[in-house]
Amino acid sequence: MQQITHDVLIFGTGLAGLRAAVEICIRTKGAADIGIVSKVQVMRSHSVCAEGGTAAVMRPEEGDSLELHAWDTVKGSDFLADQDTVERFVHTSPDEIRLLEHWGVPWSRREDGRIMQRPFGGHSFPRACMAADKTGFSEMQALYDNLLRYRNFRRYDEGFVTSLLLEHGRFAGLTLYDAPTGEFCVLRAKALLIASGGLGNLYGFTTYSQTVTGDGQAMAYRAGLPLEDIEFVQFHPTGLVPSGILMTEGCRGEGGYLRNNKGERFMERYAPKMMELAPRDIVSRAEMTEILEGRGFPGPEGLDYIQLDLTHLGAERINKRLPLIREVCIKFLGLDPITHPIPIRPVAHYSMGGIEADIDGRTKVENIWAAGEAACHSMHGANRLGCNSTAECLVWGGITGNQIAGYLSSGASLSPAPEAQAREEEKRIFEGLLRQTGTEKPALIRRELRTLMDRHAGVFRDGKSLREGLDQLAGLKDRFRRVSVEDKSRIYNSNLIQTLETANMLELVEVLLLSAVAREESRGGHARTDFSVRDDARFLAHTMAYYTGGRPRLDYKPVTITAWKPVERKY
Ligand SMILES: Cc1cc2nc3c(=O)[nH]c(=O)nc-3n(C[C@H](O)[C@H](O)[C@H](O)COP(=O)(O)OP(=O)(O)OC[C@H]3O[C@@H](n4cnc5c(N)ncnc54)[C@H](O)[C@@H]3O)c2cc1C
């Protein structure tokens, strides 16, 4: 089997991975040899879909402050965020905005020429820097352009990482199925950054691209790295019905209303001060309550909905600030938001949890770092504020890039080649999974798994339903042993890739449901109807899940509190 060696491997080329790659190039003056892996073409990473903005304090003189951003983030997290991490984040994100300004992001501008910022949920000051409603795309473009100034990297586009291998407790290699050639190889390096994104596709109704299946988390977990706070999934309040496409929070940031079937702006009853711009967990629960109590609109496929009303904003504002939203509504629904309200409901959107990483992005393994949505630093705690995620990707892309550059220059060495393990992995996939002839279709199992998650681990949860979800999961895992990959060829075998992804998803769903059952309280995005209040005495703690080969072992670790004692959240 071919072995290819680099100084460092970047697993994932979204905002976090690209930002780290650029930082390593800068810090090492282009000397480090970087391998960059993505299962899709670089610019098709989910980060290009980010719409609404990136949070940073840019105008202290107009009343914003780092303390206020930190407080909003900590309160938004329902006090589960590690506060030292949050403080580092708010201090660093303004620099990232300025860097991207220099690197070519066309930030939307105010009349006076300064970077425009719009209001976003849970932020008490307009903090979302944006490039209209295509922010992620512009940021990715700028980072990629910058990377091209260096020649010291090799891209593995459409290379699917199947496993993460350690030798003597250190990172030794990634096994890669290179879809265009059908080759299977080992990528070795002195250091690894996992920046493989979120896990949105565990749900059927999601804003995420089909590719976001939590592979990095599942592989890290199997390799012995703990997963932190996986039960916390964010439901965004405005997913387009019935596709789930995101209608950015920028719609409400620009002044959009949410209305029930009586025409009421119902947020008055749930968050009288912040109304539509309360944090996402609160708005999503309010919408579900309206729907469950019969004040929604009947929708297709059982997807009853609420209306997002932009009609009072006027054509000019919508065309200038929300052009993508208008285009998507017209193309997907034949509906023009200038004249008609948009049908929306809560949709699975973000994973607050991930691979445990410290404030420098370091994992439990000496030469592995994690950044972006795959990681849990933990700065979002139980609920992330809008536009804090792209900012987090940039901040920790920069931090981990810097850390890794330092590590490389301190004489880091390669671990022994993980040859035996890699051969095992090749056998598992090409002699096992690909050859076996079973009766089960992987696509069906995947679909049923996602429906299970929609039903049993949604906006509202309870112990009985979560346990039913676990029982059904056991059935799906059993059926998965008998799957048959229909396409037996080596080249561009998307059937095989989706089967490998489904295996990862099955693993993560088990961790998520078990962590959710164990957390007998309601906090942020985790709302239990059978334990409806926050329980700081028992659960002001991060859930840690460890791989055992069987059911995960759960443990807890304390939250870092520096300045802000937990209080009741009111908006
Ligand atoms: C529609 C949408 C809109 C959003 N809008 C905003 C916003 O306005 N503001 C905000 O702050 N946040 C927003 N978010 C959230 C934010 O965009 C994401 O959290 C963030 O972009 C994630 O970036 P990342 O670098 O961690 O991963 P991603 O951009 O998801 O990239 C993951 C990378 O890992 C690679 N990868 C994964 N698995 C494998 C594998 N097995 N083998 C090889 N490669 C693999 C992928 O190919 C990809 O390159 C939005 C999210 C969505 C879905």
CSV table of C-alpha atoms in Angstrom, one decimal, residues 11-370:
chain,number,residue,atom,x,y,z
A,11,PHE,CA,-8.2,16.9,7.6
A,12,GLY,CA,-11.0,19.1,6.2
A,13,THR,CA,-10.8,22.3,4.2
A,14,GLY,CA,-13.7,24.4,5.5
A,15,LEU,CA,-13.0,27.7,7.2
A,16,ALA,CA,-11.1,26.1,10.1
A,17,GLY,CA,-8.9,24.0,7.9
A,18,LEU,CA,-8.0,26.6,5.3
A,19,ARG,CA,-7.4,29.3,8.0
A,20,ALA,CA,-5.0,26.9,9.7
A,21,ALA,CA,-3.2,26.0,6.5
A,22,VAL,CA,-2.7,29.7,5.7
A,23,GLU,CA,-1.4,30.3,9.2
A,24,ILE,CA,1.1,27.4,9.0
A,25,CYS,CA,2.3,28.8,5.7
A,26,ILE,CA,2.8,32.2,7.2
A,27,ARG,CA,4.5,31.0,10.4
A,28,THR,CA,6.9,28.6,8.6
A,29,LYS,CA,7.4,31.0,5.7
A,30,GLY,CA,6.1,28.3,3.4
A,31,ALA,CA,8.6,25.7,4.6
A,32,ALA,CA,6.2,23.2,6.1
A,33,ASP,CA,5.0,20.5,3.7
A,34,ILE,CA,1.2,20.3,4.1
A,35,GLY,CA,-1.3,17.7,3.0
A,36,ILE,CA,-4.9,19.0,2.7
A,37,VAL,CA,-7.7,16.5,2.5
A,38,SER,CA,-11.3,17.0,1.6
A,39,LYS,CA,-13.9,14.5,0.6
A,40,VAL,CA,-15.2,17.1,-1.8
A,41,GLN,CA,-13.5,19.7,-3.9
A,42,VAL,CA,-12.0,22.3,-1.5
A,43,MET,CA,-14.5,25.0,-2.3
A,44,ARG,CA,-17.5,22.7,-1.8
A,45,SER,CA,-16.9,22.4,2.0
A,46,HIS,CA,-20.0,23.3,3.9
A,47,SER,CA,-18.4,26.6,5.1
A,48,VAL,CA,-19.2,28.1,1.7
A,49,CYS,CA,-22.9,27.9,2.7
A,50,ALA,CA,-22.5,30.2,5.7
A,51,GLU,CA,-24.9,33.1,5.0
A,52,GLY,CA,-25.5,35.6,7.7
A,53,GLY,CA,-22.2,36.8,9.2
A,54,THR,CA,-19.2,36.5,11.4
A,55,ALA,CA,-19.3,38.0,14.9
A,56,ALA,CA,-16.7,40.4,16.3
A,57,VAL,CA,-16.6,43.6,18.3
A,58,MET,CA,-15.6,46.2,15.8
A,59,ARG,CA,-17.0,49.4,17.4
A,60,PRO,CA,-16.2,49.9,21.0
A,61,GLU,CA,-16.6,53.6,20.5
A,62,GLU,CA,-20.3,53.1,19.5
A,63,GLY,CA,-21.1,51.1,22.7
A,64,ASP,CA,-20.0,47.5,22.0
A,65,SER,CA,-17.4,45.9,24.1
A,66,LEU,CA,-15.4,42.6,24.5
A,67,GLU,CA,-17.0,42.0,27.9
A,68,LEU,CA,-20.5,42.4,26.4
A,69,HIS,CA,-19.7,39.9,23.6
A,70,ALA,CA,-18.3,37.5,26.1
A,71,TRP,CA,-21.3,37.9,28.4
A,72,ASP,CA,-23.8,37.4,25.5
A,73,THR,CA,-21.9,34.2,24.5
A,74,VAL,CA,-21.8,32.8,28.0
A,75,LYS,CA,-25.5,33.6,28.7
A,76,GLY,CA,-26.4,32.3,25.3
A,77,SER,CA,-24.5,29.0,26.1
A,78,ASP,CA,-26.8,28.6,29.2
A,79,PHE,CA,-23.6,28.8,31.2
A,80,LEU,CA,-22.0,25.7,29.9
A,81,ALA,CA,-19.3,27.5,27.9
A,82,ASP,CA,-15.8,27.5,29.2
A,83,GLN,CA,-15.4,31.1,30.0
A,84,ASP,CA,-11.6,31.4,29.5
A,85,THR,CA,-12.2,30.1,26.0
A,86,VAL,CA,-14.9,32.6,25.4
A,87,GLU,CA,-12.7,35.5,26.6
A,88,ARG,CA,-9.9,34.4,24.2
A,89,PHE,CA,-12.5,34.1,21.4
A,90,VAL,CA,-13.9,37.7,21.8
A,91,HIS,CA,-10.4,39.2,22.0
A,92,THR,CA,-9.2,37.4,18.8
A,93,SER,CA,-12.2,37.6,16.5
A,94,PRO,CA,-11.8,41.4,15.6
A,95,ASP,CA,-8.3,40.7,14.4
A,96,GLU,CA,-9.6,37.9,12.1
A,97,ILE,CA,-12.1,40.3,10.6
A,98,ARG,CA,-9.4,42.8,9.8
A,99,LEU,CA,-7.1,40.0,8.4
A,100,LEU,CA,-9.8,38.9,6.1
A,101,GLU,CA,-10.4,42.5,5.1
A,102,HIS,CA,-6.7,42.6,4.0
A,103,TRP,CA,-7.0,39.2,2.3
A,104,GLY,CA,-9.9,40.4,0.2
A,105,VAL,CA,-13.3,39.7,1.7
A,106,PRO,CA,-15.8,42.2,0.3
A,107,TRP,CA,-17.4,43.1,3.6
A,108,SER,CA,-20.7,44.9,3.2
A,109,ARG,CA,-20.2,48.6,4.0
A,110,ARG,CA,-22.0,51.4,5.8
A,111,GLU,CA,-22.5,54.8,4.2
A,112,ASP,CA,-19.4,56.0,6.0
A,113,GLY,CA,-17.3,53.2,4.4
A,114,ARG,CA,-16.8,51.2,7.5
A,115,ILE,CA,-17.6,47.5,7.8
A,116,MET,CA,-21.4,47.1,8.2
A,117,GLN,CA,-22.6,44.9,11.1
A,118,ARG,CA,-26.2,43.7,11.5
A,119,PRO,CA,-28.0,42.5,14.6
A,120,PHE,CA,-28.1,38.7,15.3
A,121,GLY,CA,-29.9,36.6,17.8
A,122,GLY,CA,-28.7,36.8,21.4
A,123,HIS,CA,-26.2,39.5,20.7
A,124,SER,CA,-27.0,42.8,22.5
A,125,PHE,CA,-25.2,44.8,19.8
A,126,PRO,CA,-25.1,44.5,16.0
A,127,ARG,CA,-22.0,42.3,15.6
A,128,ALA,CA,-22.5,40.3,12.4
A,129,CYS,CA,-19.9,41.4,9.8
A,130,MET,CA,-21.2,40.2,6.5
A,131,ALA,CA,-20.7,40.0,2.8
A,132,ALA,CA,-24.4,40.3,2.0
A,133,ASP,CA,-25.9,36.9,2.8
A,134,LYS,CA,-23.0,35.0,1.2
A,135,THR,CA,-20.5,35.5,4.0
A,136,GLY,CA,-19.0,32.0,4.1
A,137,PHE,CA,-18.4,31.9,0.4
A,138,SER,CA,-16.4,35.1,0.4
A,139,GLU,CA,-14.4,34.1,3.4
A,140,MET,CA,-13.5,30.7,1.9
A,141,GLN,CA,-12.6,32.4,-1.4
A,142,ALA,CA,-10.3,34.8,0.4
A,143,LEU,CA,-8.6,32.1,2.4
A,144,TYR,CA,-8.2,29.8,-0.6
A,145,ASP,CA,-6.7,32.7,-2.7
A,146,ASN,CA,-4.2,33.3,0.0
A,147,LEU,CA,-3.2,29.7,0.3
A,148,LEU,CA,-2.4,29.8,-3.5
A,149,ARG,CA,0.4,32.2,-2.8
A,150,TYR,CA,2.3,29.3,-1.3
A,151,ARG,CA,3.4,26.2,-3.2
A,152,ASN,CA,4.1,23.9,-0.3
A,153,PHE,CA,0.8,22.0,-0.1
A,154,ARG,CA,-0.7,19.1,-1.9
A,155,ARG,CA,-4.5,18.7,-2.2
A,156,TYR,CA,-6.3,15.5,-1.8
A,157,ASP,CA,-9.7,16.6,-3.2
A,158,GLU,CA,-12.4,13.9,-3.2
A,159,GLY,CA,-10.2,11.8,-0.9
A,160,PHE,CA,-12.3,10.1,1.7
A,161,VAL,CA,-10.5,9.5,5.1
A,162,THR,CA,-11.7,6.2,6.5
A,163,SER,CA,-9.7,6.0,9.8
A,164,LEU,CA,-7.3,7.8,12.1
A,165,LEU,CA,-4.4,5.6,13.3
A,166,LEU,CA,-2.3,6.0,16.4
A,167,GLU,CA,1.0,4.3,17.2
A,168,HIS,CA,2.3,4.3,20.8
A,169,GLY,CA,-0.4,6.9,21.7
A,170,ARG,CA,0.6,9.4,19.0
A,171,PHE,CA,-0.9,10.2,15.6
A,172,ALA,CA,0.6,8.0,13.0
A,173,GLY,CA,-1.6,8.3,9.9
A,174,LEU,CA,-4.9,8.6,8.1
A,175,THR,CA,-6.1,6.0,5.7
A,176,LEU,CA,-7.5,7.5,2.5
A,177,TYR,CA,-9.8,6.2,-0.2
A,178,ASP,CA,-8.9,8.4,-3.2
A,179,ALA,CA,-12.2,8.3,-5.1
A,180,PRO,CA,-10.9,9.6,-8.5
A,181,THR,CA,-8.3,6.8,-8.8
A,182,GLY,CA,-9.8,4.2,-6.5
A,183,GLU,CA,-6.5,3.8,-4.7
A,184,PHE,CA,-6.2,3.2,-1.0
A,185,CYS,CA,-3.2,4.7,0.8
A,186,VAL,CA,-1.8,5.9,4.1
A,187,LEU,CA,-1.1,9.6,4.7
A,188,ARG,CA,1.5,10.1,7.4
A,189,ALA,CA,2.6,13.3,9.2
A,190,LYS,CA,4.2,14.6,12.3
A,191,ALA,CA,1.0,16.5,13.2
A,192,LEU,CA,-2.7,16.4,12.4
A,193,LEU,CA,-5.4,19.0,12.5
A,194,ILE,CA,-8.9,17.6,12.5
A,195,ALA,CA,-11.2,20.2,10.9
A,196,SER,CA,-13.7,17.9,9.4
A,197,GLY,CA,-16.9,19.9,10.2
A,198,GLY,CA,-20.2,19.1,11.9
A,199,LEU,CA,-22.7,16.2,11.9
A,200,GLY,CA,-25.9,17.9,10.7
A,201,ASN,CA,-26.9,14.9,8.5
A,202,LEU,CA,-27.7,12.8,11.5
A,203,TYR,CA,-31.0,14.5,11.1
A,204,GLY,CA,-33.4,14.3,8.1
A,205,PHE,CA,-34.6,17.9,8.3
A,206,THR,CA,-31.3,19.8,8.3
A,207,THR,CA,-29.6,22.8,6.8
A,208,TYR,CA,-26.4,20.9,6.1
A,209,SER,CA,-24.9,19.7,2.9
A,210,GLN,CA,-25.2,15.9,2.3
A,211,THR,CA,-21.5,15.6,3.1
A,212,VAL,CA,-21.6,16.7,6.7
A,213,THR,CA,-21.8,13.4,8.5
A,214,GLY,CA,-19.5,13.7,11.5
A,215,ASP,CA,-16.8,11.4,10.0
A,216,GLY,CA,-13.9,13.1,11.9
A,217,GLN,CA,-15.7,12.9,15.2
A,218,ALA,CA,-16.5,9.2,14.7
A,219,MET,CA,-12.9,8.3,13.7
A,220,ALA,CA,-11.4,10.3,16.5
A,221,TYR,CA,-13.8,8.6,19.0
A,222,ARG,CA,-12.9,5.1,17.7
A,223,ALA,CA,-9.2,6.0,18.0
A,224,GLY,CA,-9.8,6.8,21.7
A,225,LEU,CA,-10.3,10.6,21.8
A,226,PRO,CA,-13.2,11.5,23.9
A,227,LEU,CA,-16.3,13.3,22.5
A,228,GLU,CA,-17.6,16.2,24.5
A,229,ASP,CA,-21.2,17.5,24.9
A,230,ILE,CA,-22.5,15.7,21.8
A,231,GLU,CA,-26.1,15.8,23.1
A,232,PHE,CA,-26.2,19.5,22.4
A,233,VAL,CA,-27.5,20.1,18.8
A,234,GLN,CA,-28.7,23.5,17.7
A,235,PHE,CA,-32.1,23.8,16.0
A,236,HIS,CA,-32.1,26.9,13.9
A,237,PRO,CA,-35.5,28.6,14.0
A,238,THR,CA,-35.8,29.2,10.3
A,239,GLY,CA,-35.4,26.2,8.0
A,240,LEU,CA,-37.4,26.5,4.7
A,241,VAL,CA,-40.3,24.0,4.5
A,242,PRO,CA,-40.0,21.4,3.1
A,243,SER,CA,-36.3,21.3,2.0
A,244,GLY,CA,-34.7,22.5,5.3
A,245,ILE,CA,-32.6,25.1,3.4
A,246,LEU,CA,-31.4,27.8,5.8
A,247,MET,CA,-33.2,31.1,5.9
A,248,THR,CA,-30.4,33.1,7.6
A,249,GLU,CA,-31.0,34.7,10.9
A,250,GLY,CA,-30.0,37.8,9.0
A,251,CYS,CA,-33.6,37.8,7.8
A,252,ARG,CA,-34.7,38.6,11.4
A,253,GLY,CA,-31.5,40.7,11.9
A,254,GLU,CA,-32.8,42.9,9.1
A,255,GLY,CA,-36.1,43.2,10.8
A,256,GLY,CA,-38.1,40.1,9.7
A,257,TYR,CA,-41.1,39.0,11.9
A,258,LEU,CA,-42.2,35.5,12.9
A,259,ARG,CA,-46.0,35.0,12.8
A,260,ASN,CA,-48.4,32.2,13.8
A,261,ASN,CA,-51.7,31.3,12.1
A,262,LYS,CA,-53.4,34.1,14.0
A,263,GLY,CA,-51.0,36.6,12.5
A,264,GLU,CA,-49.5,37.2,16.0
A,265,ARG,CA,-45.8,38.0,16.5
A,266,PHE,CA,-45.8,35.3,19.1
A,267,MET,CA,-42.3,35.9,20.4
A,268,GLU,CA,-43.9,38.6,22.6
A,269,ARG,CA,-44.9,35.7,24.9
A,270,TYR,CA,-41.5,34.1,25.1
A,271,ALA,CA,-38.9,36.8,24.9
A,272,PRO,CA,-40.6,40.2,25.2
A,273,LYS,CA,-37.4,42.2,25.0
A,274,MET,CA,-35.4,40.5,22.3
A,275,MET,CA,-38.5,39.1,20.4
A,276,GLU,CA,-37.4,37.4,17.1
A,277,LEU,CA,-33.7,38.0,18.0
A,278,ALA,CA,-33.7,35.9,21.2
A,279,PRO,CA,-31.1,33.1,21.1
A,280,ARG,CA,-31.9,30.2,18.7
A,281,ASP,CA,-32.8,27.6,21.4
A,282,ILE,CA,-35.5,29.9,22.8
A,283,VAL,CA,-37.0,30.9,19.4
A,284,SER,CA,-37.0,27.3,18.2
A,285,ARG,CA,-38.9,26.1,21.3
A,286,ALA,CA,-41.3,29.0,20.9
A,287,GLU,CA,-42.1,28.0,17.3
A,288,MET,CA,-42.5,24.3,18.3
A,289,THR,CA,-44.9,25.3,21.1
A,290,GLU,CA,-47.0,27.4,18.7
A,291,ILE,CA,-47.1,24.5,16.2
A,292,LEU,CA,-47.9,21.8,18.9
A,293,GLU,CA,-50.6,24.0,20.4
A,294,GLY,CA,-52.3,24.3,17.0
A,295,ARG,CA,-51.2,27.8,16.0
A,296,GLY,CA,-49.0,26.7,13.1
A,297,PHE,CA,-49.9,26.3,9.4
A,298,PRO,CA,-50.5,22.8,8.0
A,299,GLY,CA,-47.4,21.9,5.9
A,300,PRO,CA,-46.4,19.1,3.5
A,301,GLU,CA,-45.0,15.7,4.9
A,302,GLY,CA,-46.2,16.6,8.4
A,303,LEU,CA,-43.9,19.6,8.5
A,304,ASP,CA,-46.3,22.2,10.0
A,305,TYR,CA,-44.8,25.6,9.9
A,306,ILE,CA,-44.6,29.2,11.0
A,307,GLN,CA,-44.3,32.2,8.8
A,308,LEU,CA,-41.2,34.3,8.4
A,309,ASP,CA,-42.5,37.7,7.2
A,310,LEU,CA,-40.1,40.0,5.4
A,311,THR,CA,-42.8,41.8,3.3
A,312,HIS,CA,-42.5,45.0,5.3
A,313,LEU,CA,-38.8,45.4,4.6
A,314,GLY,CA,-39.3,46.4,1.0
A,315,ALA,CA,-37.7,45.3,-2.2
A,316,GLU,CA,-34.6,47.4,-2.0
A,317,ARG,CA,-33.4,46.1,1.4
A,318,ILE,CA,-34.2,42.5,0.5
A,319,ASN,CA,-32.4,42.7,-2.8
A,320,LYS,CA,-29.3,44.3,-1.3
A,321,ARG,CA,-28.9,42.5,2.0
A,322,LEU,CA,-30.7,39.2,1.4
A,323,PRO,CA,-30.3,38.4,-2.3
A,324,LEU,CA,-29.6,34.7,-1.7
A,325,ILE,CA,-32.7,34.3,0.4
A,326,ARG,CA,-34.9,35.8,-2.3
A,327,GLU,CA,-33.2,33.6,-5.0
A,328,VAL,CA,-33.7,30.4,-3.0
A,329,CYS,CA,-37.4,31.2,-2.2
A,330,ILE,CA,-38.1,31.9,-5.8
A,331,LYS,CA,-36.2,28.8,-7.1
A,332,PHE,CA,-37.4,26.3,-4.5
A,333,LEU,CA,-40.9,27.4,-3.8
A,334,GLY,CA,-41.9,29.9,-6.5
A,335,LEU,CA,-42.4,32.4,-3.8
A,336,ASP,CA,-41.1,36.0,-3.7
A,337,PRO,CA,-40.4,37.1,-0.1
A,338,ILE,CA,-40.8,40.7,-1.2
A,339,THR,CA,-44.6,40.0,-1.4
A,340,HIS,CA,-45.2,36.7,0.5
A,341,PRO,CA,-44.2,35.3,3.9
A,342,ILE,CA,-41.8,32.3,3.9
A,343,PRO,CA,-42.9,29.0,5.5
A,344,ILE,CA,-40.3,27.9,8.0
A,345,ARG,CA,-39.8,25.7,11.1
A,346,PRO,CA,-36.9,24.6,13.4
A,347,VAL,CA,-34.2,22.7,11.6
A,348,ALA,CA,-31.1,20.8,12.8
A,349,HIS,CA,-28.3,23.2,12.2
A,350,TYR,CA,-25.2,22.9,14.4
A,351,SER,CA,-23.3,20.7,16.8
A,352,MET,CA,-22.1,22.4,19.9
A,353,GLY,CA,-20.2,19.3,21.0
A,354,GLY,CA,-17.3,17.6,19.3
A,355,ILE,CA,-13.8,16.2,19.8
A,356,GLU,CA,-12.5,17.4,23.2
A,357,ALA,CA,-9.9,20.1,22.7
A,358,ASP,CA,-8.3,22.6,25.1
A,359,ILE,CA,-8.1,26.3,24.7
A,360,ASP,CA,-5.2,25.9,22.2
A,361,GLY,CA,-7.1,23.3,20.2
A,362,ARG,CA,-5.0,20.5,21.5
A,363,THR,CA,-6.6,17.1,21.9
A,364,LYS,CA,-5.7,14.4,24.4
A,365,VAL,CA,-3.2,13.1,21.8
A,366,GLU,CA,0.1,15.1,21.7
A,367,ASN,CA,0.3,15.6,18.0
A,368,ILE,CA,-3.4,16.0,17.1
A,369,TRP,CA,-5.3,19.3,17.2
A,370,ALA,CA,-8.9,20.0,16.4
